[in-house]
Amino acid sequence: MAIHTPIHYRNQLMYSVFVRNFSPEGTFAALRRELPRIRELGVDIIWLMPIHPIGKQARKGTVGSPYAISDYRKIDPSLGTVEDLKSLVSDIHALDMKCIIDVVYNHTSPDSWLAQHHPEWFYRKPDGSFGNRVGDWTDIIDLDYSNRALWDYQIETLKYWAGIVDGFRCDVAPLVPLEFWLEARRQVEQVRPGCIWLAESVEPEFIAHLRARGVTAHSDGELYQAFDICYDYDIFNTYRDVLTGKQPLEVYARAVMAQETMYPANYVKLRFLENHDRPRAAQAIRDPKAMENWLAFTYFQRGMPMLFAGQEVGADHLPQLFEKDPVDWNGPADHTPLLKKLRKIKADPLMADSTYTLKALPRDVLLAVHEKEGRKLVGIFSTRGEASYLEVDLPDGTYQNLLGGTAQVHEGKVATDGAPMILKQGETEI
């Protein structure tokens, strides 16, 4: 892993914003007005999806995907100006948060500034025309990192933005050479010490598919050499299979535990139930108590939890990537009180530095434990939202449930009403 990655990233919360669809205005200025509310959720890092101009050639939809960038060094005028971005970041900093922006370095729009001025920096199909290696990404063309001059341009661009923001979320990072990311990190560190690097790592199936075609596709284990945080996509499909009944919960629990030994000891995973590329969690998790449990488990997990804007109100509509499609903030739920409690629990140093274990119990209950030097946090999460009576490794007694109320452990067992429970041993027994 990146040697200097702070383990306390596991105590922090990220919030993802699609600026265009965050508000009816879709601007930096509109987002600024909401920053106090976002900070109240306990957010530490705001990630802005791509903020650059969108290409017109081969555009999908009316306004196009923000991931089909036409100029890495400019701002999409519909969002505001560079000065507007600086004002936004200044306000974010004033509220003791950090800001990272999306970096989309695998490809550009077909009519990008780079395609017009440096066509020699692009991948070519056998017939010599521009193209991409994935195929169904019809609104973009791939860059070719065998050109070292491209490295210089891209790194200089990163250094420019690092003078404004605190880090980068790197789109499909596994498709860009690892050596490039290592060099970029080294140089950017001189401009922004402690720069945050988040990789959109990809599913194992996608890695295998690309490698079979001779395409660069790095594993999470490789990416941790250059990145602080990797996506949870290595087990995300298993999570979705559990929700749809295709796989039992124990398969997911084993997949989570496998991460504990396959990655470096200080690995940080981005834990989420949804994002801009995947369906809203509320589409699949309809039971309110089940949703509370999955949210609580996301925070309790080893790693950094992430909220996708609108998730806090239970939004079940995923904003379209190619259209103006604002979040409906009149969602059917208000998870804010629960999320605030979870954020306080997440700040416990034990959540970052512990022995972590997870197992699936009967009736689809997840039992997770953080433990170190006599201190223990025990999380009980019913993924069905149903009452249960189960064994826990705690001495008999009365415990405070950090999410509200108390719990009685008797003969090594505890009863739950289906709501999530987090019990603490070592300091808060009553």
Short mmCIF file of C-alpha atoms in Angstrom, two decimals:
data_model
loop_
_atom_site.label_atom_id
_atom_site.label_comp_id
_atom_site.label_asym_id
_atom_site.label_seq_id
_atom_site.Cartn_x
_atom_site.Cartn_y
_atom_site.Cartn_z
CA MET A 1 0.00 0.00 0.00
CA ALA A 2 1.02 3.62 -0.29
CA ILE A 3 3.46 3.67 2.62
CA HIS A 4 2.22 6.84 4.26
CA THR A 5 -1.53 6.21 4.03
CA PRO A 6 -3.03 7.28 7.39
CA ILE A 7 -4.92 4.48 9.08
CA HIS A 8 -7.33 7.09 10.45
CA TYR A 9 -8.94 7.23 7.00
CA ARG A 10 -10.91 4.29 8.39
CA ASN A 11 -12.51 6.75 10.82
CA GLN A 12 -13.66 9.16 8.11
CA LEU A 13 -16.76 9.57 5.95
CA MET A 14 -16.93 10.44 2.25
CA TYR A 15 -19.87 12.07 0.47
CA SER A 16 -20.22 11.80 -3.32
CA VAL A 17 -21.77 14.69 -5.26
CA PHE A 18 -22.87 14.75 -8.91
CA VAL A 19 -22.89 18.56 -9.06
CA ARG A 20 -25.10 18.78 -12.15
CA ASN A 21 -27.84 16.71 -10.53
CA PHE A 22 -27.32 17.68 -6.90
CA SER A 23 -29.72 20.64 -7.25
CA PRO A 24 -32.09 22.14 -9.80
CA GLU A 25 -29.41 24.78 -10.53
CA GLY A 26 -26.66 22.18 -10.84
CA THR A 27 -23.90 24.61 -9.86
CA PHE A 28 -21.05 24.98 -7.41
CA ALA A 29 -22.91 27.91 -5.84
CA ALA A 30 -25.98 25.77 -5.13
CA LEU A 31 -23.80 23.12 -3.51
CA ARG A 32 -22.17 25.74 -1.27
CA ARG A 33 -25.53 26.45 0.35
CA GLU A 34 -25.86 22.83 1.41
CA LEU A 35 -22.41 22.43 2.94
CA PRO A 36 -23.49 23.04 6.56
CA ARG A 37 -26.10 20.29 6.27
CA ILE A 38 -23.56 17.93 4.74
CA ARG A 39 -21.10 18.68 7.50
CA GLU A 40 -23.82 17.92 10.07
CA LEU A 41 -23.83 14.36 8.73
CA GLY A 42 -20.23 14.10 9.89
CA VAL A 43 -18.75 14.19 6.40
CA ASP A 44 -14.96 14.54 6.20
CA ILE A 45 -14.37 14.38 2.44
CA ILE A 46 -16.61 15.63 -0.38
CA TRP A 47 -15.96 13.96 -3.74
CA LEU A 48 -17.09 15.93 -6.76
CA MET A 49 -17.82 13.84 -9.84
CA PRO A 50 -16.14 15.23 -13.00
CA ILE A 51 -16.29 19.02 -13.20
CA HIS A 52 -14.77 19.47 -16.66
CA PRO A 53 -16.41 20.31 -20.01
CA ILE A 54 -18.21 17.41 -21.72
CA GLY A 55 -17.52 16.48 -25.33
CA LYS A 56 -20.16 16.92 -28.01
CA GLN A 57 -19.05 14.32 -30.53
CA ALA A 58 -20.68 10.89 -29.92
CA ARG A 59 -22.39 12.37 -26.85
CA LYS A 60 -24.85 10.10 -25.09
CA GLY A 61 -28.13 11.72 -24.06
CA THR A 62 -28.94 15.42 -24.09
CA VAL A 63 -26.12 16.78 -21.94
CA GLY A 64 -23.72 13.85 -22.01
CA SER A 65 -21.69 11.93 -19.48
CA PRO A 66 -19.30 13.91 -17.26
CA TYR A 67 -16.88 11.03 -17.85
CA ALA A 68 -16.55 11.99 -21.54
CA ILE A 69 -14.26 14.96 -20.84
CA SER A 70 -13.22 17.39 -23.55
CA ASP A 71 -10.62 19.41 -21.61
CA TYR A 72 -8.92 18.35 -18.39
CA ARG A 73 -7.78 21.88 -17.63
CA LYS A 74 -11.11 23.68 -17.81
CA ILE A 75 -14.36 23.81 -15.87
CA ASP A 76 -17.77 22.88 -17.29
CA PRO A 77 -19.32 26.37 -17.65
CA SER A 78 -22.73 25.04 -16.61
CA LEU A 79 -21.29 24.37 -13.14
CA GLY A 80 -19.55 27.71 -12.71
CA THR A 81 -16.03 29.07 -13.07
CA VAL A 82 -12.66 28.21 -11.59
CA GLU A 83 -13.22 31.02 -9.12
CA ASP A 84 -16.56 29.47 -8.17
CA LEU A 85 -14.80 26.16 -7.57
CA LYS A 86 -12.20 27.89 -5.39
CA SER A 87 -14.96 29.53 -3.37
CA LEU A 88 -16.64 26.15 -2.92
CA VAL A 89 -13.41 24.53 -1.77
CA SER A 90 -12.74 27.44 0.58
CA ASP A 91 -16.14 26.93 2.19
CA ILE A 92 -15.52 23.18 2.43
CA HIS A 93 -12.23 23.85 4.20
CA ALA A 94 -13.85 26.36 6.53
CA LEU A 95 -16.17 23.59 7.71
CA ASP A 96 -13.19 21.31 8.37
CA MET A 97 -13.84 19.07 5.37
CA LYS A 98 -11.71 18.23 2.36
CA CYS A 99 -12.57 18.16 -1.33
CA ILE A 100 -11.46 15.67 -3.97
CA ILE A 101 -12.32 15.72 -7.66
CA ASP A 102 -12.75 13.02 -10.27
CA VAL A 103 -9.80 12.20 -12.53
CA VAL A 104 -10.76 10.41 -15.75
CA TYR A 105 -7.40 9.48 -17.26
CA ASN A 106 -8.18 6.34 -19.23
CA HIS A 107 -10.04 8.22 -21.97
CA THR A 108 -11.41 11.50 -23.31
CA SER A 109 -14.29 12.52 -25.54
CA PRO A 110 -13.55 12.00 -29.29
CA ASP A 111 -13.47 15.78 -29.80
CA SER A 112 -11.26 16.57 -26.81
CA TRP A 113 -8.51 19.18 -26.80
CA LEU A 114 -5.97 16.39 -26.55
CA ALA A 115 -7.44 14.48 -29.51
CA GLN A 116 -7.21 17.63 -31.61
CA HIS A 117 -3.74 18.73 -30.52
CA HIS A 118 -2.04 15.42 -29.67
CA PRO A 119 -3.69 12.63 -31.66
CA GLU A 120 -0.45 10.65 -31.30
CA TRP A 121 -1.27 10.14 -27.62
CA PHE A 122 -4.31 7.96 -28.33
CA TYR A 123 -5.00 4.26 -28.77
CA ARG A 124 -5.73 3.22 -32.33
CA LYS A 125 -7.85 0.40 -33.67
CA PRO A 126 -6.38 -1.91 -36.32
CA ASP A 127 -7.73 0.37 -39.04
CA GLY A 128 -5.89 3.33 -37.54
CA SER A 129 -8.94 5.14 -36.21
CA PHE A 130 -9.57 6.27 -32.63
CA GLY A 131 -11.36 3.79 -30.40
CA ASN A 132 -11.50 2.23 -26.97
CA ARG A 133 -10.61 -1.14 -25.57
CA VAL A 134 -13.87 -1.76 -23.71
CA GLY A 135 -16.18 -1.35 -26.68
CA ASP A 136 -19.56 -0.24 -25.30
CA TRP A 137 -18.17 3.09 -24.08
CA THR A 138 -19.11 4.65 -27.39
CA ASP A 139 -18.79 8.28 -26.27
CA ILE A 140 -15.06 8.10 -25.44
CA ILE A 141 -11.68 7.21 -26.95
CA ASP A 142 -8.77 5.69 -25.04
CA LEU A 143 -5.44 7.28 -24.29
CA ASP A 144 -2.16 5.43 -24.92
CA TYR A 145 0.26 5.67 -22.00
CA SER A 146 3.19 4.29 -23.98
CA ASN A 147 3.71 7.98 -24.86
CA ARG A 148 5.80 9.50 -22.06
CA ALA A 149 4.89 13.01 -23.18
CA LEU A 150 1.31 12.16 -22.22
CA TRP A 151 2.53 11.36 -18.68
CA ASP A 152 4.08 14.81 -18.39
CA TYR A 153 0.90 16.54 -19.55
CA GLN A 154 -1.37 14.53 -17.26
CA ILE A 155 0.83 14.96 -14.21
CA GLU A 156 1.15 18.70 -14.77
CA THR A 157 -2.63 18.82 -14.94
CA LEU A 158 -2.90 16.96 -11.63
CA LYS A 159 -0.41 19.34 -10.03
CA TYR A 160 -2.49 22.31 -11.19
CA TRP A 161 -5.69 20.97 -9.62
CA ALA A 162 -3.77 19.83 -6.52
CA GLY A 163 -3.12 23.50 -5.91
CA ILE A 164 -6.88 23.86 -5.38
CA VAL A 165 -8.28 20.56 -4.09
CA ASP A 166 -7.15 17.94 -1.58
CA GLY A 167 -7.10 14.81 -3.67
CA PHE A 168 -8.42 12.70 -6.51
CA ARG A 169 -10.87 9.91 -7.18
CA CYS A 170 -9.41 8.12 -10.19
CA ASP A 171 -11.90 6.65 -12.64
CA VAL A 172 -11.23 3.05 -13.79
CA ALA A 173 -7.76 3.37 -12.28
CA PRO A 174 -6.83 -0.27 -13.08
CA LEU A 175 -6.83 0.50 -16.83
CA VAL A 176 -4.05 3.11 -16.50
CA PRO A 177 -0.47 1.85 -15.95
CA LEU A 178 0.47 1.49 -12.29
CA GLU A 179 3.83 3.09 -13.02
CA PHE A 180 2.04 6.24 -14.12
CA TRP A 181 0.05 6.44 -10.88
CA LEU A 182 3.20 5.94 -8.81
CA GLU A 183 4.99 8.76 -10.61
CA ALA A 184 1.92 11.01 -10.44
CA ARG A 185 1.63 10.44 -6.70
CA ARG A 186 5.30 11.23 -6.17
CA GLN A 187 5.12 14.52 -8.05
CA VAL A 188 1.74 15.65 -6.73
CA GLU A 189 2.96 15.12 -3.16
CA GLN A 190 5.35 18.02 -3.72
CA VAL A 191 2.41 20.31 -4.43
CA ARG A 192 -0.17 18.87 -2.03
CA PRO A 193 1.45 16.93 0.84
CA GLY A 194 -0.98 14.32 2.11
CA CYS A 195 -2.99 14.32 -1.13
CA ILE A 196 -5.83 11.78 -0.96
CA TRP A 197 -5.84 9.08 -3.66
CA LEU A 198 -8.99 7.00 -4.21
CA ALA A 199 -9.03 4.33 -6.92
CA GLU A 200 -12.16 3.13 -8.65
CA SER A 201 -10.85 -0.42 -8.64
CA VAL A 202 -12.98 -2.87 -10.62
CA GLU A 203 -14.71 -6.23 -10.30
CA PRO A 204 -12.61 -9.42 -10.58
CA GLU A 205 -14.75 -10.51 -13.51
CA PHE A 206 -13.92 -7.31 -15.38
CA ILE A 207 -10.21 -7.71 -14.64
CA ALA A 208 -10.27 -11.27 -16.01
CA HIS A 209 -12.20 -10.16 -19.10
CA LEU A 210 -9.74 -7.37 -19.89
CA ARG A 211 -6.64 -9.44 -19.23
CA ALA A 212 -7.93 -12.17 -21.53
CA ARG A 213 -7.95 -9.54 -24.27
CA GLY A 214 -4.45 -8.33 -23.46
CA VAL A 215 -5.65 -5.10 -21.83
CA THR A 216 -3.98 -3.62 -18.73
CA ALA A 217 -6.14 -4.34 -15.69
CA HIS A 218 -4.59 -4.02 -12.24
CA SER A 219 -5.88 -5.84 -9.18
CA ASP A 220 -6.65 -4.06 -5.93
CA GLY A 221 -3.49 -5.56 -4.46
CA GLU A 222 -1.43 -3.83 -7.14
CA LEU A 223 -3.30 -0.53 -6.86
CA TYR A 224 -2.64 -0.27 -3.13
CA GLN A 225 0.98 0.48 -4.03
CA ALA A 226 -0.12 3.89 -5.28
CA PHE A 227 -3.57 4.53 -3.80
CA ASP A 228 -4.79 5.15 -0.27
CA ILE A 229 -8.31 3.83 -0.80
CA CYS A 230 -9.80 1.30 -3.22
CA TYR A 231 -13.40 0.62 -4.14
CA ASP A 232 -15.27 -2.30 -2.63
CA TYR A 233 -16.02 -3.74 -6.05
CA ASP A 234 -14.06 -6.92 -5.37
CA ILE A 235 -17.02 -8.08 -3.24
CA PHE A 236 -19.80 -5.73 -4.38
CA ASN A 237 -21.40 -8.25 -6.73
CA THR A 238 -21.59 -10.71 -3.84
CA TYR A 239 -23.40 -8.07 -1.77
CA ARG A 240 -25.89 -7.54 -4.60
CA ASP A 241 -26.35 -11.30 -4.96
CA VAL A 242 -27.26 -11.50 -1.27
CA LEU A 243 -29.88 -8.78 -1.70
CA THR A 244 -31.45 -10.64 -4.62
CA GLY A 245 -31.27 -14.04 -2.94
CA LYS A 246 -28.76 -15.50 -5.37
CA GLN A 247 -26.20 -16.23 -2.66
CA PRO A 248 -26.40 -16.80 1.11
CA LEU A 249 -25.17 -14.16 3.52
CA GLU A 250 -22.33 -16.40 4.72
CA VAL A 251 -20.68 -16.16 1.28
CA TYR A 252 -20.57 -12.38 1.63
CA ALA A 253 -19.20 -12.58 5.18
CA ARG A 254 -16.41 -14.89 3.99
CA ALA A 255 -15.60 -12.50 1.13
CA VAL A 256 -15.26 -9.61 3.57
CA MET A 257 -12.99 -11.63 5.83
CA ALA A 258 -10.80 -12.63 2.88
CA GLN A 259 -9.96 -8.95 2.42
CA GLU A 260 -8.37 -8.97 5.88
CA THR A 261 -5.54 -11.19 4.69
CA MET A 262 -5.26 -10.53 0.97
CA TYR A 263 -4.50 -6.81 1.36
CA PRO A 264 -1.87 -4.94 3.41
CA ALA A 265 -2.53 -4.56 7.13
CA ASN A 266 -3.40 -0.86 6.77
CA TYR A 267 -5.68 -1.25 3.73
CA VAL A 268 -8.63 1.13 3.41
CA LYS A 269 -11.72 0.10 1.48
CA LEU A 270 -14.46 2.50 0.41
CA ARG A 271 -17.65 0.94 1.81
CA PHE A 272 -20.93 1.85 0.14
CA LEU A 273 -24.38 0.49 -0.63
CA GLU A 274 -24.79 2.56 -3.81
CA ASN A 275 -23.02 5.01 -6.10
CA HIS A 276 -23.62 6.84 -9.37
CA ASP A 277 -22.93 3.66 -11.39
CA ARG A 278 -25.04 1.25 -9.34
CA PRO A 279 -28.73 1.18 -8.41
CA ARG A 280 -29.90 3.04 -5.36
CA ALA A 281 -29.87 0.78 -2.30
CA ALA A 282 -33.50 1.73 -1.63
CA GLN A 283 -34.49 -0.06 -4.83
CA ALA A 284 -33.40 -3.41 -3.42
CA ILE A 285 -33.74 -2.88 0.35
CA ARG A 286 -37.39 -2.02 0.86
CA ASP A 287 -37.80 -2.83 4.53
CA PRO A 288 -36.97 0.22 6.69
CA LYS A 289 -35.36 -1.82 9.47
CA ALA A 290 -33.31 -3.82 6.97
CA MET A 291 -32.07 -0.54 5.51
CA GLU A 292 -31.09 0.73 8.96
CA ASN A 293 -29.08 -2.45 9.48
CA TRP A 294 -27.26 -2.23 6.16
CA LEU A 295 -26.44 1.44 6.75
CA ALA A 296 -25.15 0.70 10.23
CA PHE A 297 -23.09 -2.21 8.95
CA THR A 298 -21.55 -0.02 6.24
CA TYR A 299 -20.23 2.32 8.92
CA PHE A 300 -19.18 -0.53 11.21
CA GLN A 301 -17.16 -2.20 8.46
CA ARG A 302 -13.40 -1.92 8.31
CA GLY A 303 -12.85 1.03 5.95
CA MET A 304 -14.23 4.41 4.95
CA PRO A 305 -18.00 4.60 4.44
CA MET A 306 -19.39 6.64 1.56
CA LEU A 307 -22.79 8.22 1.03
CA PHE A 308 -24.07 9.09 -2.43
CA ALA A 309 -25.97 12.39 -2.29
CA GLY A 310 -29.65 11.67 -1.73
CA GLN A 311 -29.03 8.46 0.14
CA GLU A 312 -29.65 10.24 3.45
CA VAL A 313 -33.30 10.80 2.46
CA GLY A 314 -33.79 7.29 1.10
CA ALA A 315 -33.87 8.37 -2.56
CA ASP A 316 -34.64 5.37 -4.77
CA HIS A 317 -34.18 7.06 -8.15
CA LEU A 318 -30.65 6.97 -9.56
CA PRO A 319 -29.91 10.29 -11.33
CA GLN A 320 -29.27 9.70 -15.00
CA LEU A 321 -25.67 10.05 -16.10
CA PHE A 322 -26.46 11.53 -19.51
CA GLU A 323 -29.29 13.92 -18.63
CA LYS A 324 -30.16 16.75 -16.27
CA ASP A 325 -31.94 14.77 -13.57
CA PRO A 326 -31.85 16.44 -10.13
CA VAL A 327 -32.00 14.48 -6.90
CA ASP A 328 -35.46 14.43 -5.33
CA TRP A 329 -34.69 15.66 -1.83
CA ASN A 330 -38.24 14.88 -0.69
CA GLY A 331 -37.28 11.29 -0.16
CA PRO A 332 -39.39 8.77 1.74
CA ALA A 333 -37.01 8.52 4.70
CA ASP A 334 -34.77 10.61 6.90
CA HIS A 335 -31.71 8.64 7.89
CA THR A 336 -29.94 11.71 9.26
CA PRO A 337 -30.39 10.91 13.00
CA LEU A 338 -29.04 7.39 12.51
CA LEU A 339 -26.18 8.56 10.31
CA LYS A 340 -25.10 11.13 12.92
CA LYS A 341 -24.97 8.44 15.60
CA LEU A 342 -23.03 6.12 13.31
CA ARG A 343 -20.52 8.83 12.49
CA LYS A 344 -19.78 9.36 16.18
CA ILE A 345 -19.19 5.64 16.62
CA LYS A 346 -17.01 5.58 13.52
CA ALA A 347 -14.69 8.11 15.18
CA ASP A 348 -13.69 5.60 17.87
CA PRO A 349 -9.98 4.75 17.31
CA LEU A 350 -10.91 1.08 17.71
CA MET A 351 -12.72 1.30 14.35
CA ALA A 352 -9.40 1.99 12.66
CA ASP A 353 -6.99 -0.16 14.65
CA SER A 354 -8.37 -3.51 15.77
CA THR A 355 -8.72 -7.17 15.02
CA TYR A 356 -11.85 -7.33 12.88
CA THR A 357 -14.05 -10.39 12.49
CA LEU A 358 -17.32 -10.95 10.71
CA LYS A 359 -19.61 -13.95 10.49
CA ALA A 360 -23.12 -14.68 9.32
CA LEU A 361 -25.56 -16.14 11.84
CA PRO A 362 -28.92 -17.84 11.25
CA ARG A 363 -31.82 -15.66 10.09
CA ASP A 364 -29.41 -13.53 8.00
CA VAL A 365 -27.77 -11.70 10.88
CA LEU A 366 -24.25 -10.28 10.55
CA LEU A 367 -22.17 -10.35 13.72
CA ALA A 368 -19.12 -8.09 13.47
CA VAL A 369 -16.48 -7.41 16.11
CA HIS A 370 -13.66 -4.88 16.49
CA GLU A 371 -11.34 -5.90 19.34
CA LYS A 372 -8.02 -4.80 20.78
CA GLU A 373 -6.35 -4.82 24.20
CA GLY A 374 -9.48 -5.62 26.19
CA ARG A 375 -11.74 -3.22 24.31
CA LYS A 376 -14.44 -4.54 22.06
CA LEU A 377 -17.19 -3.21 19.79
CA VAL A 378 -19.82 -5.76 18.86
CA GLY A 379 -22.16 -5.01 15.96
CA ILE A 380 -25.36 -7.00 15.39
CA PHE A 381 -27.07 -6.37 12.07
CA SER A 382 -30.23 -8.16 10.94
CA THR A 383 -30.20 -7.82 7.14
CA ARG A 384 -33.88 -8.78 7.15
CA GLY A 385 -34.72 -6.32 9.94
CA GLU A 386 -36.19 -9.16 12.02
CA ALA A 387 -36.04 -9.83 15.76
CA SER A 388 -33.55 -12.47 16.83
CA TYR A 389 -31.99 -14.18 19.84
CA LEU A 390 -28.34 -14.96 19.34
CA GLU A 391 -25.04 -15.81 20.96
CA VAL A 392 -22.47 -13.06 21.54
CA ASP A 393 -18.97 -13.24 22.98
CA LEU A 394 -19.65 -10.85 25.86
CA PRO A 395 -19.85 -11.41 29.61
CA ASP A 396 -23.35 -11.46 31.03
CA GLY A 397 -24.58 -8.05 32.01
CA THR A 398 -26.38 -4.94 30.84
CA TYR A 399 -24.80 -3.01 27.98
CA GLN A 400 -25.52 0.32 26.41
CA ASN A 401 -26.55 0.06 22.79
CA LEU A 402 -24.64 2.95 21.22
CA LEU A 403 -27.53 3.39 18.77
CA GLY A 404 -30.03 3.80 21.61
CA GLY A 405 -31.27 1.90 24.64
CA THR A 406 -29.67 -1.01 26.43
CA ALA A 407 -29.16 -4.70 25.84
CA GLN A 408 -29.11 -7.58 28.31
CA VAL A 409 -26.64 -10.39 27.77
CA HIS A 410 -27.78 -13.50 29.64
CA GLU A 411 -26.06 -16.85 29.43
CA GLY A 412 -24.07 -15.54 26.48
CA LYS A 413 -27.12 -14.56 24.45
CA VAL A 414 -28.83 -11.30 23.57
CA ALA A 415 -32.26 -10.49 22.17
CA THR A 416 -32.77 -7.90 19.43
CA ASP A 417 -35.92 -6.35 18.01
CA GLY A 418 -34.55 -6.25 14.46
CA ALA A 419 -32.94 -2.82 14.73
CA PRO A 420 -29.12 -2.62 14.51
CA MET A 421 -27.19 -2.87 17.76
CA ILE A 422 -23.64 -1.79 18.61
CA LEU A 423 -22.43 -2.82 22.07
CA LYS A 424 -19.20 -1.66 23.65
CA GLN A 425 -17.15 -3.62 26.17
CA GLY A 426 -14.42 -2.03 28.22
CA GLU A 427 -15.76 1.43 28.98
CA THR A 428 -19.52 1.78 28.69
CA GLU A 429 -20.98 -1.24 30.48
CA ILE A 430 -23.67 -0.05 32.92
#
